[in-house]
Short mmCIF file of C-alpha atoms in Angstrom, two decimals:
data_model
loop_
_atom_site.label_atom_id
_atom_site.label_comp_id
_atom_site.label_asym_id
_atom_site.label_seq_id
_atom_site.Cartn_x
_atom_site.Cartn_y
_atom_site.Cartn_z
CA MET A 27 0.00 0.00 0.00
CA GLU A 28 2.93 2.31 0.63
CA THR A 29 4.14 2.19 -2.96
CA LYS A 30 0.64 2.74 -4.28
CA SER A 31 0.19 5.89 -2.19
CA LYS A 32 3.45 7.65 -3.03
CA LEU A 33 2.24 9.37 -6.20
CA LYS A 34 -1.04 10.39 -4.57
CA LYS A 35 0.86 11.85 -1.63
CA ASN A 36 2.99 13.99 -3.95
CA ILE A 37 0.33 14.96 -6.49
CA VAL A 38 0.36 18.68 -5.59
CA SER A 39 4.11 18.87 -6.05
CA LEU A 40 3.76 17.06 -9.37
CA LEU A 41 1.15 19.54 -10.61
CA VAL A 42 3.30 22.52 -9.62
CA LEU A 43 6.25 21.06 -11.51
CA THR A 44 3.99 20.30 -14.48
CA LEU A 45 2.86 23.93 -14.63
CA SER A 46 6.46 25.10 -14.51
CA GLY A 47 7.57 22.59 -17.12
CA SER A 48 4.80 23.76 -19.40
CA PHE A 49 5.15 27.52 -19.47
CA ILE A 50 8.92 27.94 -19.48
CA TYR A 51 9.07 26.70 -23.09
CA THR A 52 6.46 29.02 -24.61
CA LEU A 53 9.09 31.59 -25.62
CA PRO A 54 11.84 29.30 -26.99
CA TYR A 55 9.31 27.47 -29.17
CA PHE A 56 7.10 30.44 -30.07
CA ARG A 57 8.83 30.84 -33.44
CA SER A 58 7.76 27.31 -34.40
CA TYR A 59 4.04 27.79 -33.78
CA TYR A 60 3.99 31.08 -35.70
CA TYR A 61 6.79 30.21 -38.10
CA SER A 62 5.80 32.38 -41.08
CA ALA A 63 4.55 35.30 -38.98
CA PHE A 64 7.69 35.30 -36.79
CA MET A 65 9.95 35.13 -39.84
CA ASP A 66 8.16 38.05 -41.52
CA ALA A 67 8.00 40.16 -38.34
CA PHE A 68 11.76 40.02 -37.83
CA GLY A 69 12.77 39.79 -41.50
CA MET A 70 14.50 36.41 -41.16
CA THR A 71 15.28 33.65 -43.68
CA ASN A 72 14.49 29.95 -43.30
CA THR A 73 18.15 29.30 -42.54
CA GLN A 74 18.19 31.96 -39.79
CA MET A 75 14.99 30.51 -38.35
CA GLY A 76 16.57 27.07 -38.37
CA LEU A 77 19.72 28.51 -36.78
CA CYS A 78 17.65 29.79 -33.83
CA GLY A 79 16.49 26.27 -33.12
CA THR A 80 19.94 24.84 -33.73
CA VAL A 81 21.67 27.23 -31.32
CA PHE A 82 18.96 26.71 -28.69
CA GLY A 83 19.26 22.95 -29.00
CA LEU A 84 23.05 22.83 -29.26
CA VAL A 85 23.64 25.06 -26.23
CA GLY A 86 21.02 23.10 -24.33
CA SER A 87 22.50 19.74 -25.30
CA VAL A 88 25.96 20.72 -24.08
CA SER A 89 24.45 22.31 -20.98
CA TYR A 90 22.63 19.12 -20.01
CA LEU A 91 25.97 17.56 -19.03
CA PHE A 92 26.46 20.32 -16.47
CA GLY A 93 22.78 20.31 -15.54
CA GLY A 94 22.99 16.69 -14.49
CA VAL A 95 25.70 17.60 -11.99
CA ILE A 96 24.12 20.92 -10.95
CA VAL A 97 20.94 19.14 -9.86
CA ASP A 98 22.97 17.25 -7.24
CA TYR A 99 24.43 20.39 -5.65
CA PHE A 100 21.90 23.23 -6.05
CA SER A 101 18.33 23.54 -4.81
CA ALA A 102 15.58 22.85 -7.35
CA ARG A 103 13.43 25.34 -5.41
CA LYS A 104 15.84 28.05 -6.53
CA LEU A 105 16.76 26.76 -9.98
CA ILE A 106 13.16 26.54 -11.20
CA PRO A 107 12.01 30.13 -10.44
CA ILE A 108 15.37 31.69 -11.40
CA SER A 109 15.24 29.91 -14.74
CA MET A 110 11.73 31.19 -15.43
CA LEU A 111 12.54 34.78 -14.46
CA MET A 112 15.56 34.84 -16.76
CA THR A 113 13.66 33.21 -19.63
CA GLY A 114 10.83 35.76 -19.43
CA THR A 115 13.23 38.69 -19.27
CA LEU A 116 14.99 37.49 -22.43
CA GLY A 117 11.58 37.32 -24.10
CA LEU A 118 10.94 40.99 -23.39
CA ALA A 119 14.23 41.79 -25.16
CA LEU A 120 12.60 40.70 -28.44
CA LEU A 121 10.29 43.72 -28.24
CA SER A 122 13.21 45.96 -29.25
CA SER A 123 13.09 44.32 -32.72
CA PRO A 124 16.74 43.21 -32.60
CA PRO A 125 18.67 42.00 -35.67
CA ALA A 126 18.75 38.32 -36.53
CA TYR A 127 22.06 37.61 -34.79
CA ILE A 128 20.70 38.95 -31.49
CA ILE A 129 17.60 36.79 -31.84
CA VAL A 130 19.88 33.79 -32.38
CA LEU A 131 21.88 34.82 -29.28
CA ILE A 132 18.69 35.04 -27.21
CA HIS A 133 17.80 31.50 -28.26
CA GLY A 134 21.27 30.40 -27.15
CA LEU A 135 20.73 31.97 -23.72
CA TRP A 136 17.35 30.24 -23.53
CA GLY A 137 19.29 27.02 -24.03
CA ILE A 138 20.89 27.72 -20.65
CA THR A 139 17.93 29.13 -18.71
CA ALA A 140 15.28 26.68 -19.94
CA LEU A 141 17.42 23.56 -20.34
CA MET A 142 20.63 23.47 -18.28
CA THR A 143 19.31 25.00 -15.08
CA PHE A 144 15.81 23.58 -15.33
CA TRP A 145 15.15 20.30 -17.16
CA PRO A 146 17.48 17.72 -15.51
CA ALA A 147 16.35 18.85 -12.06
CA LEU A 148 12.72 18.62 -13.16
CA MET A 149 13.13 15.06 -14.48
CA LYS A 150 14.82 13.83 -11.31
CA CYS A 151 12.15 15.43 -9.12
CA ILE A 152 9.32 13.79 -11.05
CA ARG A 153 10.96 10.36 -10.84
CA ALA A 154 11.30 10.83 -7.09
CA LEU A 155 7.60 11.65 -6.67
CA ALA A 156 6.40 8.18 -7.71
CA ALA A 157 7.11 4.55 -6.84
CA SER A 158 8.70 2.23 -9.40
CA ASN A 159 5.30 0.89 -10.48
CA GLU A 160 3.89 4.43 -10.86
CA GLN A 161 6.50 5.94 -13.17
CA GLY A 162 4.23 5.66 -16.21
CA LYS A 163 1.38 7.46 -14.48
CA ALA A 164 3.71 10.15 -13.09
CA PHE A 165 5.19 11.00 -16.48
CA GLY A 166 1.81 10.57 -18.17
CA ILE A 167 0.30 13.14 -15.79
CA PHE A 168 3.30 15.39 -16.36
CA GLU A 169 3.13 15.30 -20.16
CA GLY A 170 -0.66 15.28 -20.26
CA GLY A 171 -0.83 18.15 -17.80
CA ARG A 172 1.62 20.15 -19.86
CA GLY A 173 -0.61 19.53 -22.85
CA ILE A 174 -3.68 20.85 -21.02
CA PHE A 175 -1.84 23.96 -19.87
CA ASN A 176 -0.34 24.47 -23.32
CA ALA A 177 -3.75 24.16 -24.95
CA GLY A 178 -5.02 26.98 -22.76
CA TYR A 179 -2.03 29.22 -23.47
CA LEU A 180 -2.19 28.52 -27.20
CA ALA A 181 -5.91 29.31 -27.34
CA ILE A 182 -5.27 32.70 -25.74
CA ALA A 183 -2.31 33.37 -28.04
CA ALA A 184 -4.33 32.35 -31.11
CA ALA A 185 -7.13 34.72 -30.05
CA ILE A 186 -4.61 37.57 -29.68
CA PHE A 187 -3.06 36.76 -33.05
CA GLY A 188 -6.44 36.50 -34.76
CA LYS A 189 -7.58 39.84 -33.35
CA MET A 190 -4.42 41.58 -34.56
CA ILE A 191 -4.77 40.03 -38.03
CA ALA A 192 -8.36 41.28 -38.16
CA ALA A 193 -7.00 44.73 -37.31
CA GLY A 194 -4.60 44.40 -40.23
CA SER A 195 -1.34 44.02 -38.28
CA GLU A 196 0.23 40.56 -38.21
CA LYS A 197 3.43 42.05 -36.77
CA MET A 198 1.56 43.51 -33.79
CA GLY A 199 0.05 40.09 -33.24
CA VAL A 200 3.55 38.65 -32.88
CA ARG A 201 4.57 41.42 -30.46
CA TRP A 202 1.52 40.99 -28.23
CA ILE A 203 2.04 37.25 -28.02
CA ILE A 204 5.65 37.88 -26.97
CA ILE A 205 4.42 40.25 -24.27
CA PHE A 206 1.84 37.71 -23.08
CA TYR A 207 4.34 34.85 -22.90
CA SER A 208 7.10 36.94 -21.29
CA VAL A 209 4.95 38.52 -18.59
CA MET A 210 3.30 35.20 -17.73
CA THR A 211 6.66 33.41 -17.53
CA ILE A 212 8.04 36.06 -15.18
CA GLY A 213 4.86 36.04 -13.10
CA LEU A 214 4.91 32.26 -12.82
CA GLY A 215 8.55 32.39 -11.80
CA LEU A 216 7.65 34.71 -8.93
CA LEU A 217 4.71 32.47 -8.00
CA ASN A 218 6.96 29.41 -7.90
CA ILE A 219 9.15 31.05 -5.27
CA TYR A 220 6.12 30.84 -3.01
CA LEU A 221 4.63 27.55 -4.23
CA LEU A 222 7.86 25.56 -4.02
CA ARG A 223 9.04 26.88 -0.67
CA ASP A 224 7.92 23.71 1.16
CA MET A 225 8.91 21.19 -1.50
CA GLU A 226 11.19 18.46 -0.16
CA ASP A 227 14.71 19.06 -1.49
CA GLU A 228 17.65 16.77 -0.84
CA SER A 229 20.31 19.03 -2.37
CA ASP A 230 21.72 19.77 1.07
CA LYS A 231 22.01 16.06 1.88
CA LYS A 232 24.17 15.06 -1.08
CA GLU A 233 27.47 13.30 -0.61
CA ALA A 234 30.73 14.83 -1.79
CA PHE A 235 31.21 14.76 -5.54
CA GLU A 236 32.71 11.55 -6.92
CA PHE A 237 34.02 11.38 -10.48
CA LYS A 238 32.87 7.76 -10.81
CA THR A 239 29.24 8.90 -10.69
CA ILE A 240 29.85 10.44 -14.12
CA ILE A 241 31.77 7.45 -15.51
CA LYS A 242 29.25 4.79 -14.40
CA PRO A 243 26.45 5.78 -16.84
CA LEU A 244 28.94 5.83 -19.72
CA LYS A 245 29.55 2.10 -19.17
CA MET A 246 25.87 1.12 -19.21
CA PRO A 247 24.64 -0.14 -22.64
CA GLU A 248 21.03 0.55 -21.63
CA ILE A 249 21.81 4.24 -21.18
CA TRP A 250 23.09 4.39 -24.75
CA LEU A 251 19.97 2.60 -25.97
CA MET A 252 17.85 5.19 -24.14
CA ILE A 253 19.84 7.94 -25.83
CA GLY A 254 19.15 6.45 -29.27
CA ILE A 255 15.47 5.82 -28.58
CA ILE A 256 14.91 9.34 -27.28
CA PHE A 257 16.92 10.80 -30.18
CA SER A 258 14.67 9.03 -32.69
CA THR A 259 11.38 10.21 -31.22
CA LEU A 260 12.60 13.74 -30.49
CA THR A 261 13.57 14.07 -34.14
CA VAL A 262 9.83 14.14 -34.82
CA SER A 263 8.96 16.16 -31.70
CA THR A 264 11.35 18.92 -32.81
CA GLY A 265 10.44 18.71 -36.49
CA TYR A 266 6.67 18.35 -36.53
CA TYR A 267 6.31 22.15 -36.63
CA TYR A 268 7.09 21.98 -40.35
CA ILE A 269 3.84 20.15 -41.00
CA SER A 270 2.00 23.47 -40.64
CA PRO A 271 4.01 25.49 -43.22
CA TYR A 272 3.85 22.46 -45.54
CA ALA A 273 0.07 22.56 -45.29
CA THR A 274 -0.13 26.33 -45.89
CA LYS A 275 2.64 26.93 -48.43
CA ILE A 276 2.43 23.69 -50.40
CA LEU A 277 -1.06 22.25 -49.96
CA GLY A 278 -2.89 25.59 -49.96
CA ALA A 279 -4.32 25.68 -46.42
CA SER A 280 -5.02 29.09 -44.86
CA ALA A 281 -2.58 30.70 -42.41
CA MET A 282 -5.10 30.41 -39.58
CA LEU A 283 -5.69 26.73 -40.35
CA GLY A 284 -1.93 26.22 -40.22
CA VAL A 285 -1.81 27.70 -36.72
CA ILE A 286 -4.79 25.59 -35.64
CA LEU A 287 -3.15 22.45 -37.05
CA THR A 288 0.05 22.97 -35.07
CA SER A 289 -1.82 24.08 -31.96
CA SER A 290 -4.02 20.97 -32.11
CA SER A 291 -0.97 18.97 -31.07
CA GLN A 292 -1.42 20.37 -27.58
CA TYR A 293 -5.06 19.26 -27.48
CA VAL A 294 -4.08 15.74 -28.50
CA ARG A 295 -1.23 15.73 -25.99
CA PRO A 296 -3.12 15.19 -22.70
CA VAL A 297 -5.22 12.33 -24.07
CA ALA A 298 -2.21 10.57 -25.60
CA SER A 299 -0.04 11.15 -22.52
CA PHE A 300 -2.59 9.96 -19.96
CA PHE A 301 -3.30 6.91 -22.11
CA ALA A 302 0.41 6.13 -22.39
CA GLY A 303 0.94 6.57 -18.65
CA VAL A 304 -1.82 4.20 -17.60
CA LEU A 305 -0.94 1.63 -20.26
CA GLY A 306 2.76 1.91 -19.46
CA ASP A 307 2.24 0.77 -15.87
CA LYS A 308 0.21 -2.20 -17.13
CA ILE A 309 2.39 -3.53 -19.97
CA ASN A 310 5.75 -1.71 -19.43
CA GLY A 311 6.75 1.68 -20.78
CA SER A 312 9.01 0.29 -23.49
CA LYS A 313 6.10 -1.58 -25.12
CA VAL A 314 4.09 1.64 -25.14
CA MET A 315 7.13 3.34 -26.68
CA LEU A 316 7.05 0.83 -29.55
CA ILE A 317 3.35 1.50 -30.11
CA GLY A 318 4.09 5.22 -30.36
CA GLN A 319 6.98 4.67 -32.76
CA ALA A 320 4.76 2.57 -35.05
CA GLY A 321 2.22 5.40 -35.03
CA LEU A 322 4.91 7.90 -36.03
CA VAL A 323 5.79 5.77 -39.05
CA ALA A 324 2.12 5.57 -40.10
CA GLY A 325 1.50 9.31 -39.66
CA LEU A 326 4.62 10.37 -41.56
CA VAL A 327 3.77 8.05 -44.46
CA ILE A 328 0.28 9.61 -44.70
CA ILE A 329 1.78 13.12 -44.72
CA LEU A 330 4.27 12.17 -47.43
CA CYS A 331 1.43 10.81 -49.56
CA SER A 332 -0.70 13.97 -49.16
CA GLN A 333 -1.19 16.03 -52.32
CA SER A 334 -2.82 19.43 -52.91
CA THR A 335 -5.43 17.75 -55.13
CA MET A 336 -6.57 15.66 -52.15
CA GLY A 337 -7.45 18.71 -50.07
CA ILE A 338 -6.31 19.16 -46.48
CA VAL A 339 -8.04 16.14 -44.91
CA PRO A 340 -5.14 13.66 -45.40
CA ILE A 341 -2.52 15.93 -43.84
CA ILE A 342 -4.84 16.69 -40.93
CA ILE A 343 -5.29 12.95 -40.31
CA GLY A 344 -1.57 12.30 -40.68
CA GLY A 345 -0.74 15.25 -38.44
CA ILE A 346 -3.06 14.10 -35.65
CA ILE A 347 -1.58 10.58 -35.79
CA VAL A 348 1.92 12.04 -35.56
CA PHE A 349 0.93 14.35 -32.68
CA ALA A 350 -0.67 11.53 -30.66
CA SER A 351 2.16 9.09 -31.33
CA MET A 352 4.97 11.48 -30.49
CA TYR A 353 3.42 12.34 -27.12
CA ILE A 354 2.93 8.67 -26.36
CA CYS A 355 6.67 8.31 -26.93
CA VAL A 356 7.65 11.48 -25.04
CA SER A 357 5.62 10.36 -22.01
CA MET A 358 7.72 7.20 -21.85
CA HIS A 359 11.17 8.82 -22.32
CA PHE A 360 12.15 8.70 -18.66
CA ALA A 361 9.44 6.30 -17.50
CA ILE A 362 11.39 3.46 -19.14
CA MET A 363 14.40 4.29 -16.97
CA VAL A 364 12.81 2.21 -14.22
CA GLU A 365 13.40 -0.85 -16.44
CA ILE A 366 17.18 -0.64 -15.91
CA ASP A 367 19.35 -0.81 -12.79
CA CYS A 368 20.84 2.67 -12.50
CA PRO A 369 22.29 3.52 -9.03
CA ALA A 370 20.52 6.45 -7.37
CA LYS A 371 23.77 8.34 -6.83
CA CYS A 372 24.43 8.19 -10.59
CA GLU A 373 20.92 9.16 -11.63
CA GLY A 374 21.58 12.87 -12.06
CA ALA A 375 24.65 12.23 -14.21
CA ALA A 376 22.75 9.60 -16.22
CA ILE A 377 19.87 11.98 -16.90
CA GLY A 378 22.34 14.69 -17.88
CA LEU A 379 24.08 12.36 -20.35
CA ILE A 380 20.77 11.14 -21.79
CA CYS A 381 19.55 14.70 -22.25
CA CYS A 382 22.87 15.90 -23.68
CA LEU A 383 22.94 13.34 -26.50
CA GLY A 384 19.32 12.20 -26.74
CA TYR A 385 18.08 15.78 -27.09
CA LEU A 386 20.49 16.62 -29.94
CA PRO A 387 17.54 16.82 -32.39
CA GLU A 388 16.80 20.16 -30.70
CA ALA A 389 19.89 21.32 -32.57
CA THR A 390 19.99 19.09 -35.64
CA SER A 391 16.35 19.01 -36.77
CA PRO A 392 15.80 22.78 -37.24
CA PHE A 393 19.16 23.17 -38.98
CA ILE A 394 18.56 20.24 -41.34
CA ALA A 395 15.04 21.47 -42.08
CA GLY A 396 16.19 25.04 -42.74
CA LYS A 397 18.94 23.89 -45.10
CA LEU A 398 16.65 21.54 -47.01
CA LEU A 399 13.92 24.17 -47.39
CA ASP A 400 16.37 26.79 -48.69
CA GLN A 401 18.28 24.39 -50.95
CA PHE A 402 15.19 22.58 -52.30
CA PRO A 403 12.38 25.18 -52.53
CA GLY A 404 8.80 24.03 -52.65
CA ALA A 405 7.39 20.61 -51.83
CA LEU A 406 10.66 18.71 -52.32
CA GLY A 407 12.41 20.35 -49.35
CA TYR A 408 9.58 19.47 -46.97
CA GLN A 409 9.27 15.94 -48.31
CA LEU A 410 13.00 15.28 -47.91
CA PHE A 411 12.80 16.42 -44.29
CA PHE A 412 9.80 14.17 -43.60
CA ILE A 413 11.70 11.24 -45.16
CA TYR A 414 14.64 12.02 -42.86
CA MET A 415 12.35 11.90 -39.82
CA LEU A 416 10.84 8.63 -41.02
CA ALA A 417 14.26 6.99 -41.39
CA VAL A 418 15.35 8.06 -37.89
CA VAL A 419 12.14 6.69 -36.33
CA ILE A 420 12.66 3.32 -38.02
CA PHE A 421 16.18 3.24 -36.55
CA GLY A 422 14.62 3.98 -33.15
CA ILE A 423 12.27 1.01 -33.50
CA ILE A 424 15.29 -1.26 -34.00
CA LEU A 425 16.85 0.10 -30.79
CA THR A 426 13.61 -0.45 -28.87
CA LEU A 427 13.55 -4.10 -29.95
CA ILE A 428 17.12 -4.48 -28.67
CA TRP A 429 16.00 -2.81 -25.42
CA PHE A 430 13.31 -5.48 -25.01
CA ARG A 431 15.92 -8.24 -25.01
CA ARG A 432 18.31 -6.53 -22.59
CA THR A 433 15.66 -5.50 -20.03
CA LYS A 434 13.40 -8.55 -20.13
CA GLU A 435 14.07 -9.78 -16.57
CA LYS A 436 13.66 -6.36 -14.94
CA ARG A 437 10.46 -5.68 -16.88
CA MET A 438 8.98 -9.00 -15.77
CA ARG A 439 9.73 -8.17 -12.12
CA ILE A 440 8.02 -4.81 -12.46
CA LEU A 441 4.91 -6.39 -13.99
CA LYS A 442 4.74 -8.91 -11.13
CA ASN A 443 4.91 -6.09 -8.58
CA ASN A 444 2.15 -4.24 -10.43
CA ARG A 445 -0.17 -7.24 -10.11
CA LYS A 446 0.30 -7.50 -6.34
#
């Protein structure tokens, strides 16, 4: 009964962390939801837009290594609000209409404030809030909750954008969304100082740093499999934003429909995440991961087969399948970590390593997409990028099948405990 009650006991803390993990990324990813409008407002090229994502992802990926160590020595109660305050302040800097290189620099700084000082600590806290047989539910609630919060924020942002377009000023729509996201991020950072004041934090109880805690994860094959699996699914999670401009610029959908299509991912997210979380605790997270990967393959194939003569229905269907499948996979990213034997004292370093390499698509996907779109104008550039995503997902499926074989005994033990 004790293990079954751990998640329920910590549900308030989980919801606070979910809220924080949702809103801190509105600014770094804003350019993706309003790709064309953002590009026009700041006079940027596809390559410069891709570079923003590449710098954000690359800085973040390198920073994860340090973040995994930082989480063991600094208080999460302080890291979370400080990260949000800095992220929101950088957002306000965009209101000065800076040149492209400054916008790229801001995205690089976001790679530190929203990734290095925030994400590894968040992942470790969530894992600690649930028992081993509740990891799926914990991460399902986390991802699903973020989807619910994101859906609300996106609805407000879409209303602001729509009102400004009706007034004849798309650029003002972009500026007001930046103001909304920045002010809310700063406000939430201040609120978290109060909300997290009583959260249990073991940063003051840590043992002295030992270099072997960094080396241990490097020697674990399962950690490298996790890196590859996460890399494959995040390639889609960081590249699905290009489905919207493909629909508008190639298939003839309206700009507003393009925004709605991308935003719909956040409405699909809670359903897919909650489903994955519950199912993951019943059949193992890695099996749910495979289901999600199969869905990604199906959705991408449908999108690749979509033609302007078919209307927008096929790409909407393909997009929804991709959205649901990728959040099924994302919900299981760290839930499957319970299927391996990673020492607790190495967990922070392991998470840092996984994030550093597994999250590389944050850097590679936007850059590859930008280059392909500029070098192969029109439908071909988008199709080549979708084919790239499809190939990486298939590689991820192979890694998941290898994972099954290496973790079979541990997964069976977990399932037996779940039935008790």
